[in-house]
Tab-separated table of C-alpha atoms and ligand atoms in Angstrom:
chain	number	residue	atom	x	y	z
A	1021	MET	CA	0.298	-0.378	0.148
A	1022	PRO	CA	1.493	3.431	-1.077
A	1023	ALA	CA	2.234	5.696	2.013
A	1024	ILE	CA	3.591	9.000	1.378
A	1025	ARG	CA	5.469	10.788	4.765
A	1026	ALA	CA	5.467	14.415	5.144
A	1027	ARG	CA	6.696	17.199	7.671
A	1028	ARG	CA	3.611	18.468	8.481
A	1029	LEU	CA	-0.072	17.896	7.911
A	1030	PHE	CA	-3.193	19.759	7.679
A	1031	ASP	CA	-5.917	17.857	7.848
A	1032	GLY	CA	-8.487	20.102	6.512
A	1033	ARG	CA	-9.046	21.585	9.930
A	1034	GLU	CA	-6.239	21.998	11.985
A	1035	LEU	CA	-1.873	21.580	11.297
A	1036	LEU	CA	-0.366	18.807	12.880
A	1037	GLY	CA	2.892	17.426	13.008
A	1038	GLU	CA	4.704	14.794	10.783
A	1039	ARG	CA	2.429	12.198	9.478
A	1040	VAL	CA	2.264	9.123	7.276
A	1041	VAL	CA	-0.421	8.832	4.525
A	1042	HIS	CA	-1.591	5.913	3.487
A	1043	VAL	CA	-3.033	5.230	0.032
A	1044	GLU	CA	-5.066	2.436	-1.442
A	1045	ASP	CA	-7.422	2.565	-4.576
A	1046	GLY	CA	-7.349	6.238	-5.238
A	1047	ARG	CA	-8.702	6.539	-1.079
A	1048	ILE	CA	-6.946	7.287	1.765
A	1049	ALA	CA	-6.647	4.218	3.834
A	1050	ALA	CA	-4.775	5.485	7.047
A	1051	VAL	CA	-3.138	8.656	8.229
A	1052	ALA	CA	-0.498	7.273	11.067
A	1053	ASP	CA	1.961	9.735	13.370
A	1054	ARG	CA	4.609	7.042	12.182
A	1055	GLY	CA	5.770	4.316	9.788
A	1056	VAL	CA	7.581	3.264	6.808
A	1057	ALA	CA	6.887	5.419	3.792
A	1058	ASP	CA	7.466	4.542	0.348
A	1059	LEU	CA	7.503	8.452	-0.850
A	1060	ASP	CA	9.215	11.087	1.840
A	1061	LEU	CA	8.291	14.692	0.608
A	1062	GLY	CA	10.832	16.075	2.897
A	1063	ASP	CA	9.910	19.324	4.608
A	1064	VAL	CA	6.722	19.972	3.177
A	1065	THR	CA	3.110	20.297	4.288
A	1066	LEU	CA	0.401	17.863	3.050
A	1067	LEU	CA	-3.051	19.502	2.918
A	1068	PRO	CA	-6.205	18.262	1.309
A	1069	GLY	CA	-6.159	19.297	-2.441
A	1070	LEU	CA	-7.459	22.652	-2.988
A	1071	ILE	CA	-11.437	23.758	-3.998
A	1072	ASP	CA	-12.346	26.216	-5.729
A	1073	CYS	CA	-16.094	27.195	-5.307
A	1074	HIS	CA	-16.418	29.162	-8.203
A	1075	VAL	CA	-15.242	28.905	-11.474
A	1076	HIS	CA	-15.723	29.242	-15.323
A	1077	LEU	CA	-13.629	26.634	-17.244
A	1078	VAL	CA	-15.559	27.653	-20.562
A	1079	PHE	CA	-13.836	31.080	-19.936
A	1080	ASP	CA	-10.661	31.421	-21.807
A	1081	ALA	CA	-8.932	33.952	-19.508
A	1082	GLY	CA	-8.249	36.390	-22.058
A	1083	VAL	CA	-8.686	40.455	-22.442
A	1084	ASP	CA	-12.527	39.661	-23.927
A	1085	PRO	CA	-13.652	35.958	-22.818
A	1086	VAL	CA	-17.366	36.785	-24.081
A	1087	ALA	CA	-16.098	37.606	-27.472
A	1088	GLY	CA	-13.684	34.470	-27.133
A	1089	LEU	CA	-16.616	32.315	-26.865
A	1090	ALA	CA	-19.101	33.942	-29.081
A	1091	GLY	CA	-16.616	32.507	-31.853
A	1092	ALA	CA	-16.379	28.816	-31.202
A	1093	THR	CA	-17.892	25.815	-31.643
A	1094	ASP	CA	-18.620	23.780	-28.763
A	1095	GLU	CA	-15.730	21.242	-29.754
A	1096	GLU	CA	-13.535	23.928	-29.616
A	1097	LEU	CA	-14.581	24.871	-26.272
A	1098	LEU	CA	-14.332	21.672	-24.990
A	1099	ASP	CA	-10.560	21.465	-25.906
A	1100	ARG	CA	-9.807	24.708	-24.345
A	1101	MET	CA	-11.705	23.602	-20.990
A	1102	ARG	CA	-9.324	20.211	-21.067
A	1103	ASP	CA	-6.311	22.662	-20.922
A	1104	ALA	CA	-7.981	24.884	-18.523
A	1105	ALA	CA	-9.088	21.492	-16.667
A	1106	ALA	CA	-5.130	20.335	-16.621
A	1107	ALA	CA	-3.546	23.576	-15.443
A	1108	THR	CA	-6.239	23.773	-12.551
A	1109	LEU	CA	-5.032	20.504	-11.487
A	1110	ALA	CA	-1.626	21.334	-11.691
A	1111	ALA	CA	-2.122	24.203	-9.712
A	1112	GLY	CA	-2.620	21.450	-6.881
A	1113	VAL	CA	-6.916	22.259	-7.314
A	1114	THR	CA	-8.347	19.385	-7.295
A	1115	THR	CA	-12.070	19.888	-7.128
A	1116	VAL	CA	-14.029	22.792	-8.673
A	1117	ARG	CA	-17.373	23.913	-8.794
A	1118	ASP	CA	-17.959	25.595	-12.498
A	1119	LEU	CA	-20.640	28.163	-11.830
A	1120	GLY	CA	-21.317	29.037	-15.517
A	1121	ASP	CA	-20.860	27.677	-19.078
A	1122	ARG	CA	-22.678	27.246	-22.187
A	1123	ASN	CA	-24.302	24.668	-23.403
A	1124	PHE	CA	-23.809	22.183	-20.306
A	1125	LEU	CA	-20.174	21.754	-21.362
A	1126	ALA	CA	-18.905	21.352	-17.912
A	1127	LEU	CA	-21.092	18.992	-17.155
A	1128	ARG	CA	-19.986	17.014	-20.807
A	1129	LEU	CA	-16.365	17.764	-19.408
A	1130	ALA	CA	-16.766	16.581	-16.243
A	1131	ARG	CA	-17.778	12.925	-17.758
A	1132	LYS	CA	-14.639	12.919	-20.390
A	1133	LEU	CA	-11.993	13.471	-18.047
A	1134	SER	CA	-9.869	10.796	-16.669
A	1135	VAL	CA	-9.054	11.530	-12.800
A	1136	THR	CA	-5.347	12.164	-13.765
A	1137	GLU	CA	-6.120	15.060	-16.265
A	1138	GLY	CA	-8.044	17.569	-14.341
A	1139	PRO	CA	-10.110	18.328	-11.128
A	1140	GLU	CA	-13.549	17.034	-9.960
A	1141	ILE	CA	-15.729	19.104	-11.811
A	1142	LEU	CA	-19.300	20.218	-9.922
A	1143	ALA	CA	-20.596	21.749	-12.784
A	1144	ALA	CA	-24.193	24.281	-12.502
A	1145	GLY	CA	-24.831	24.203	-16.603
A	1146	PRO	CA	-25.716	27.884	-17.602
A	1147	PRO	CA	-26.562	30.089	-15.163
A	1148	ILE	CA	-30.549	31.209	-14.823
A	1149	THR	CA	-30.821	34.297	-15.596
A	1150	THR	CA	-33.753	36.970	-17.000
A	1151	THR	CA	-33.633	38.016	-20.841
A	1152	LYS	CA	-30.712	39.634	-21.648
A	1153	GLY	CA	-29.538	39.734	-18.204
A	1154	HIS	CA	-26.071	39.100	-16.541
A	1155	CYS	CA	-24.454	36.123	-18.516
A	1156	TRP	CA	-27.544	35.734	-21.227
A	1157	PHE	CA	-25.358	34.725	-23.927
A	1158	LEU	CA	-23.944	31.829	-21.517
A	1159	GLY	CA	-28.091	30.230	-23.141
A	1160	GLY	CA	-29.935	30.492	-19.386
A	1161	GLU	CA	-32.274	32.645	-19.871
A	1162	ALA	CA	-35.911	32.531	-17.930
A	1163	ASP	CA	-37.952	34.418	-16.779
A	1164	GLY	CA	-40.968	34.610	-14.111
A	1165	VAL	CA	-41.526	32.085	-11.450
A	1166	ASP	CA	-42.927	28.703	-14.119
A	1167	GLY	CA	-39.462	29.789	-16.312
A	1168	VAL	CA	-37.316	30.004	-13.547
A	1169	ARG	CA	-38.807	26.604	-12.094
A	1170	ALA	CA	-38.489	24.820	-15.332
A	1171	ALA	CA	-34.740	26.183	-16.002
A	1172	VAL	CA	-34.226	24.354	-12.581
A	1173	ARG	CA	-35.747	21.053	-13.275
A	1174	GLU	CA	-34.025	21.313	-16.785
A	1175	ARG	CA	-31.159	21.225	-14.733
A	1176	ALA	CA	-31.606	18.679	-12.384
A	1177	ARG	CA	-32.581	16.663	-15.504
A	1178	ARG	CA	-29.676	17.201	-16.959
A	1179	GLY	CA	-27.524	15.944	-13.643
A	1180	THR	CA	-26.038	19.182	-12.523
A	1181	HIS	CA	-24.290	18.879	-9.202
A	1182	VAL	CA	-25.780	22.691	-8.148
A	1183	VAL	CA	-27.817	25.212	-9.622
A	1184	LYS	CA	-26.670	29.186	-10.353
A	1185	MET	CA	-29.131	31.762	-10.758
A	1186	MET	CA	-28.092	35.656	-11.136
A	1187	VAL	CA	-29.525	37.334	-8.467
A	1188	THR	CA	-28.232	40.985	-9.564
A	1189	GLY	CA	-26.241	42.035	-12.933
A	1190	GLY	CA	-22.831	41.822	-13.223
A	1191	GLU	CA	-19.668	43.626	-14.973
A	1192	MET	CA	-19.122	41.107	-17.317
A	1193	THR	CA	-22.414	42.069	-19.353
A	1194	PRO	CA	-23.552	45.549	-20.997
A	1195	GLY	CA	-26.491	46.212	-20.214
A	1196	THR	CA	-26.594	45.149	-16.897
A	1197	HIS	CA	-25.946	46.388	-13.535
A	1198	SER	CA	-24.198	44.449	-10.753
A	1199	HIS	CA	-25.664	47.318	-8.211
A	1200	LEU	CA	-29.481	45.966	-8.959
A	1201	ARG	CA	-31.426	43.572	-8.671
A	1202	GLN	CA	-32.782	41.157	-11.657
A	1203	TYR	CA	-35.192	39.160	-10.021
A	1204	GLY	CA	-38.386	39.560	-7.617
A	1205	LEU	CA	-38.373	37.509	-4.465
A	1206	ALA	CA	-40.914	35.070	-5.789
A	1207	GLU	CA	-38.828	34.326	-8.663
A	1208	LEU	CA	-35.567	33.316	-6.435
A	1209	ARG	CA	-37.924	31.336	-3.694
A	1210	ALA	CA	-39.565	29.570	-6.341
A	1211	ALA	CA	-35.828	28.821	-8.055
A	1212	VAL	CA	-34.750	27.610	-4.240
A	1213	GLU	CA	-37.895	25.407	-3.658
A	1214	GLU	CA	-37.843	23.980	-6.842
A	1215	ALA	CA	-34.014	23.339	-6.702
A	1216	HIS	CA	-34.191	21.844	-2.908
A	1217	ALA	CA	-36.787	19.661	-4.094
A	1218	HIS	CA	-34.375	17.791	-6.699
A	1219	GLY	CA	-31.795	17.638	-3.664
A	1220	LEU	CA	-29.442	20.330	-5.664
A	1221	PRO	CA	-27.947	23.250	-3.895
A	1222	ILE	CA	-28.592	26.651	-5.609
A	1223	ALA	CA	-25.795	29.492	-5.480
A	1224	ALA	CA	-26.728	33.221	-5.874
A	1225	HIS	CA	-24.782	35.820	-7.958
A	1226	ALA	CA	-25.262	38.640	-5.613
A	1227	HIS	CA	-23.311	41.967	-5.921
A	1228	ALA	CA	-25.716	44.692	-4.665
A	1229	GLY	CA	-26.626	44.346	-1.071
A	1230	ALA	CA	-30.975	44.116	-2.018
A	1231	GLY	CA	-30.011	41.087	-3.855
A	1232	ILE	CA	-27.712	39.758	-1.096
A	1233	ALA	CA	-30.616	40.495	1.391
A	1234	ASP	CA	-32.989	38.727	-1.213
A	1235	ALA	CA	-30.809	35.812	-1.735
A	1236	LEU	CA	-30.711	35.471	2.189
A	1237	ALA	CA	-34.398	35.805	2.301
A	1238	ALA	CA	-35.113	33.345	-0.463
A	1239	GLY	CA	-32.818	30.246	1.099
A	1240	PHE	CA	-30.129	30.491	-0.977
A	1241	ASP	CA	-27.016	27.946	0.090
A	1242	THR	CA	-24.593	30.196	-1.011
A	1243	ILE	CA	-23.814	33.549	-2.178
A	1244	GLU	CA	-21.083	34.432	-4.469
A	1245	HIS	CA	-19.000	37.874	-4.370
A	1246	CYS	CA	-21.496	39.266	-1.720
A	1247	SER	CA	-19.970	42.473	-2.422
A	1248	PHE	CA	-22.389	45.308	-1.613
A	1249	LEU	CA	-21.519	47.033	-5.028
A	1250	THR	CA	-23.339	50.426	-5.712
A	1251	GLU	CA	-23.158	52.129	-8.447
A	1252	ASP	CA	-19.726	53.897	-7.260
A	1253	SER	CA	-18.864	52.119	-4.996
A	1254	ALA	CA	-19.403	49.065	-2.294
A	1255	GLU	CA	-21.006	49.675	0.902
A	1256	PRO	CA	-20.923	46.820	3.422
A	1257	ASP	CA	-24.498	46.946	5.290
A	1258	PRO	CA	-23.876	45.716	8.744
A	1259	ALA	CA	-27.413	44.684	9.203
A	1260	ILE	CA	-27.684	42.394	6.083
A	1261	ILE	CA	-24.052	41.299	7.436
A	1262	ALA	CA	-25.135	40.208	10.994
A	1263	ARG	CA	-28.247	38.577	9.291
A	1264	LEU	CA	-25.900	36.619	7.123
A	1265	ALA	CA	-23.434	35.867	9.918
A	1266	ALA	CA	-26.871	33.870	11.930
A	1267	SER	CA	-27.726	32.059	8.697
A	1268	ASP	CA	-26.892	28.990	6.917
A	1269	VAL	CA	-25.553	30.549	4.166
A	1270	ILE	CA	-22.603	30.255	3.564
A	1271	VAL	CA	-20.592	33.389	1.200
A	1272	SER	CA	-18.209	32.537	-1.464
A	1273	VAL	CA	-15.817	35.474	-1.257
A	1274	THR	CA	-14.031	36.228	-4.302
A	1275	ALA	CA	-10.594	36.457	-4.331
A	1276	GLY	CA	-7.310	35.263	-5.719
A	1277	MET	CA	-5.646	36.951	-8.905
A	1278	VAL	CA	-2.150	36.742	-10.212
A	1279	PRO	CA	-0.025	40.431	-9.963
A	1280	SER	CA	-0.541	41.966	-13.190
A	1281	ASP	CA	1.044	45.777	-13.841
A	1282	GLN	CA	-2.764	46.103	-16.193
A	1283	PRO	CA	-5.029	48.687	-14.336
A	1284	PRO	CA	-8.598	46.846	-13.131
A	1285	PRO	CA	-11.446	48.016	-15.391
A	1286	PRO	CA	-12.705	51.077	-14.648
A	1287	GLY	CA	-15.658	50.010	-13.433
A	1288	ILE	CA	-14.082	48.129	-10.221
A	1289	ALA	CA	-11.120	50.066	-10.172
A	1290	ARG	CA	-12.853	52.908	-8.619
A	1291	ARG	CA	-15.095	50.446	-6.167
A	1292	ILE	CA	-12.138	48.522	-4.926
A	1293	PRO	CA	-11.918	49.924	-1.762
A	1294	GLY	CA	-15.126	49.640	-0.740
A	1295	ILE	CA	-15.257	45.912	-2.429
A	1296	LEU	CA	-12.033	45.316	0.291
A	1297	GLN	CA	-14.240	47.323	3.051
A	1298	SER	CA	-16.973	44.138	2.791
A	1299	LEU	CA	-14.574	41.882	2.788
A	1300	ARG	CA	-13.022	43.002	5.971
A	1301	ALA	CA	-16.626	43.350	7.267
A	1302	LEU	CA	-17.931	40.123	6.227
A	1303	TYR	CA	-15.056	38.430	8.201
A	1304	ALA	CA	-15.197	40.370	11.563
A	1305	ALA	CA	-18.788	39.672	11.296
A	1306	GLY	CA	-17.727	35.514	11.385
A	1307	VAL	CA	-19.679	34.737	8.006
A	1308	PRO	CA	-18.910	31.527	6.962
A	1309	PHE	CA	-17.287	31.536	3.443
A	1310	VAL	CA	-15.430	29.798	0.797
A	1311	ILE	CA	-13.382	31.378	-1.754
A	1312	GLY	CA	-14.427	31.699	-5.676
A	1313	SER	CA	-11.583	32.578	-7.684
A	1314	ASP	CA	-14.228	33.230	-10.366
A	1315	ALA	CA	-11.166	31.951	-12.761
A	1316	GLY	CA	-11.616	32.342	-16.654
A	1317	ILE	CA	-13.153	35.949	-16.262
A	1318	GLY	CA	-9.549	37.773	-17.342
A	1319	PRO	CA	-6.277	37.738	-18.091
A	1320	ILE	CA	-5.766	38.156	-13.952
A	1321	LYS	CA	-8.096	35.149	-13.657
A	1322	PRO	CA	-5.960	32.129	-15.171
A	1323	HIS	CA	-7.185	28.668	-14.376
A	1324	GLY	CA	-5.595	27.631	-11.348
A	1325	VAL	CA	-5.305	30.806	-9.884
A	1326	LEU	CA	-7.194	29.879	-6.478
A	1327	PRO	CA	-4.050	29.134	-4.310
A	1328	HIS	CA	-3.453	33.100	-4.761
A	1329	GLY	CA	-7.268	33.786	-2.685
A	1330	PRO	CA	-6.100	32.940	0.772
A	1331	ALA	CA	-3.014	35.422	0.637
A	1332	MET	CA	-5.249	38.083	-0.392
A	1333	LEU	CA	-7.566	37.537	2.249
A	1334	VAL	CA	-4.303	37.213	4.701
A	1335	GLY	CA	-3.517	40.893	3.579
A	1336	LEU	CA	-6.856	42.113	4.515
A	1337	GLY	CA	-6.620	40.745	8.028
A	1338	TYR	CA	-7.717	37.212	7.602
A	1339	ALA	CA	-6.272	34.431	9.844
A	1340	PRO	CA	-4.313	32.147	7.589
A	1341	LEU	CA	-5.294	29.025	9.543
A	1342	ASP	CA	-9.036	30.388	8.203
A	1343	THR	CA	-8.223	30.774	4.851
A	1344	LEU	CA	-7.150	27.030	4.697
A	1345	ARG	CA	-9.859	25.680	5.803
A	1346	ALA	CA	-11.765	28.035	3.471
A	1347	VAL	CA	-10.513	26.158	0.343
A	1348	THR	CA	-10.337	22.632	1.715
A	1349	SER	CA	-12.915	21.527	4.585
A	1350	GLN	CA	-15.376	24.683	4.319
A	1351	ALA	CA	-15.292	24.282	0.522
A	1352	ALA	CA	-16.554	20.914	0.528
A	1353	ARG	CA	-19.268	21.618	2.839
A	1354	ALA	CA	-20.462	24.369	0.486
A	1355	CYS	CA	-20.246	21.916	-2.496
A	1356	ARG	CA	-21.712	19.306	-1.004
A	1357	VAL	CA	-18.874	16.286	-0.981
A	1358	ALA	CA	-17.816	17.004	2.575
A	1359	ASP	CA	-18.002	13.269	3.211
A	1360	ARG	CA	-15.050	12.138	0.348
A	1361	LYS	CA	-13.210	15.700	0.245
A	1362	GLY	CA	-11.752	18.496	1.710
A	1363	SER	CA	-10.107	16.648	4.581
A	1364	ILE	CA	-7.086	14.138	5.098
A	1365	MET	CA	-9.192	11.168	6.703
A	1366	ALA	CA	-9.390	7.620	6.396
A	1367	GLY	CA	-11.905	6.724	3.882
A	1368	PHE	CA	-11.464	9.962	1.988
A	1369	ASP	CA	-10.447	10.617	-1.830
A	1370	ALA	CA	-6.438	10.930	-2.087
A	1371	ASP	CA	-6.762	14.460	-3.874
A	1372	LEU	CA	-3.947	15.538	-1.888
A	1373	LEU	CA	-1.429	18.807	-2.372
A	1374	ALA	CA	1.899	19.025	-0.919
A	1375	VAL	CA	3.678	22.811	-0.550
A	1376	GLU	CA	6.866	23.618	0.481
A	1377	GLY	CA	7.719	24.722	4.121
A	1378	ASP	CA	4.700	25.926	6.657
A	1379	PRO	CA	1.167	27.657	4.905
A	1380	LEU	CA	-0.030	28.869	8.419
A	1381	ALA	CA	3.412	30.667	8.799
A	1382	ASP	CA	3.175	31.577	5.146
A	1383	VAL	CA	0.481	31.458	3.187
A	1384	THR	CA	2.087	31.757	-0.207
A	1385	ALA	CA	3.416	28.426	0.360
A	1386	LEU	CA	0.244	27.607	-1.959
A	1387	LEU	CA	1.861	29.010	-4.361
A	1388	ARG	CA	4.600	26.254	-4.464
A	1389	PRO	CA	3.375	23.104	-4.948
A	1390	VAL	CA	6.037	19.840	-4.727
A	1391	ALA	CA	3.365	17.326	-5.728
A	1392	VAL	CA	-0.406	16.912	-6.520
A	1393	PHE	CA	-2.191	13.847	-6.256
A	1394	ARG	CA	-5.614	13.113	-8.080
A	1395	MET	CA	-7.236	10.305	-6.668
A	1396	GLY	CA	-3.821	8.647	-5.202
A	1397	ARG	CA	-2.531	8.936	-8.628
A	1398	ARG	CA	0.987	11.770	-9.097
A	1399	VAL	CA	-0.211	14.400	-11.452
A	1400	ARG	CA	2.629	16.650	-10.268
B	1046	LIG	ZN1	-18.641	33.674	-11.888
């Protein structure tokens, strides 16, 4: 039985000392504090493979990913998505939640990829949006209570792992506005009810404070971005944040970008101080959070960018331990795979990442992967 030794082990919750992890048939068979190892990785920390709660494999991380999509056939997109999946896995991200594709391509990819070719993909299919609403070009337009119910049922029938709904507008789609709502509460409630009736979690894309409040009232399972954007800035609303903290919802904060000397788009640039204030306020209130990179949506967000996320949040005052939980055990909970992913425990999938040094002392250690295992197979 292959056994891997590491100087430190982060089991998804706590940092432990030296451990030997025994792997059998793709799963973790045992975790021992001593014993013989077939592979000694030396001065590394072994972690559960990282989980990115928000990616778009279909976007090419170019300057205009929407145009890149428009000109491509589904087969061409699938080829690109294969590369995106490979880059993601090489970075140590062994599970992704794909929150928006075209024609359910991420679901098709999930069924095609072998375990060594990419992360496990949990796919939403095209996000449900209003006619000409945010990301309408992905094909998920649905209006009215009956329309959104039918859209959720279609996703359940196709076998998606999650439903994604655009509660507010977004920056990527001209004619929509991040600081405004797209749906009424009746449609949101109908979508949540229909998703839950089919056993599916449902994620809300919500930037505006009013949209965040609606998503919370409607019973969404995760709220993506949760940035409290206004027309010109972002203003965290303490009353809504207190309600978030007291609820079961998990906020998926958007973090992780590669360093760039390109200025952000003006719509974002003027709002950055407010967005950072929102991130600090959510953390200060103890709102449970995971990290979604939104990989694919632009040059600063190439596929596999998630390991940059914890460092950004630590820079804002988040405790390193909380950010590590957010990309492992807490992420697994948000993605409904906490019974097999996000922890290093007997019986769990042997999705593992070894990084140089100690990520609690220096969270940028996540950017220095030494080894990556997917279902027990070494892929890096
Ligand atoms: Zn997104």
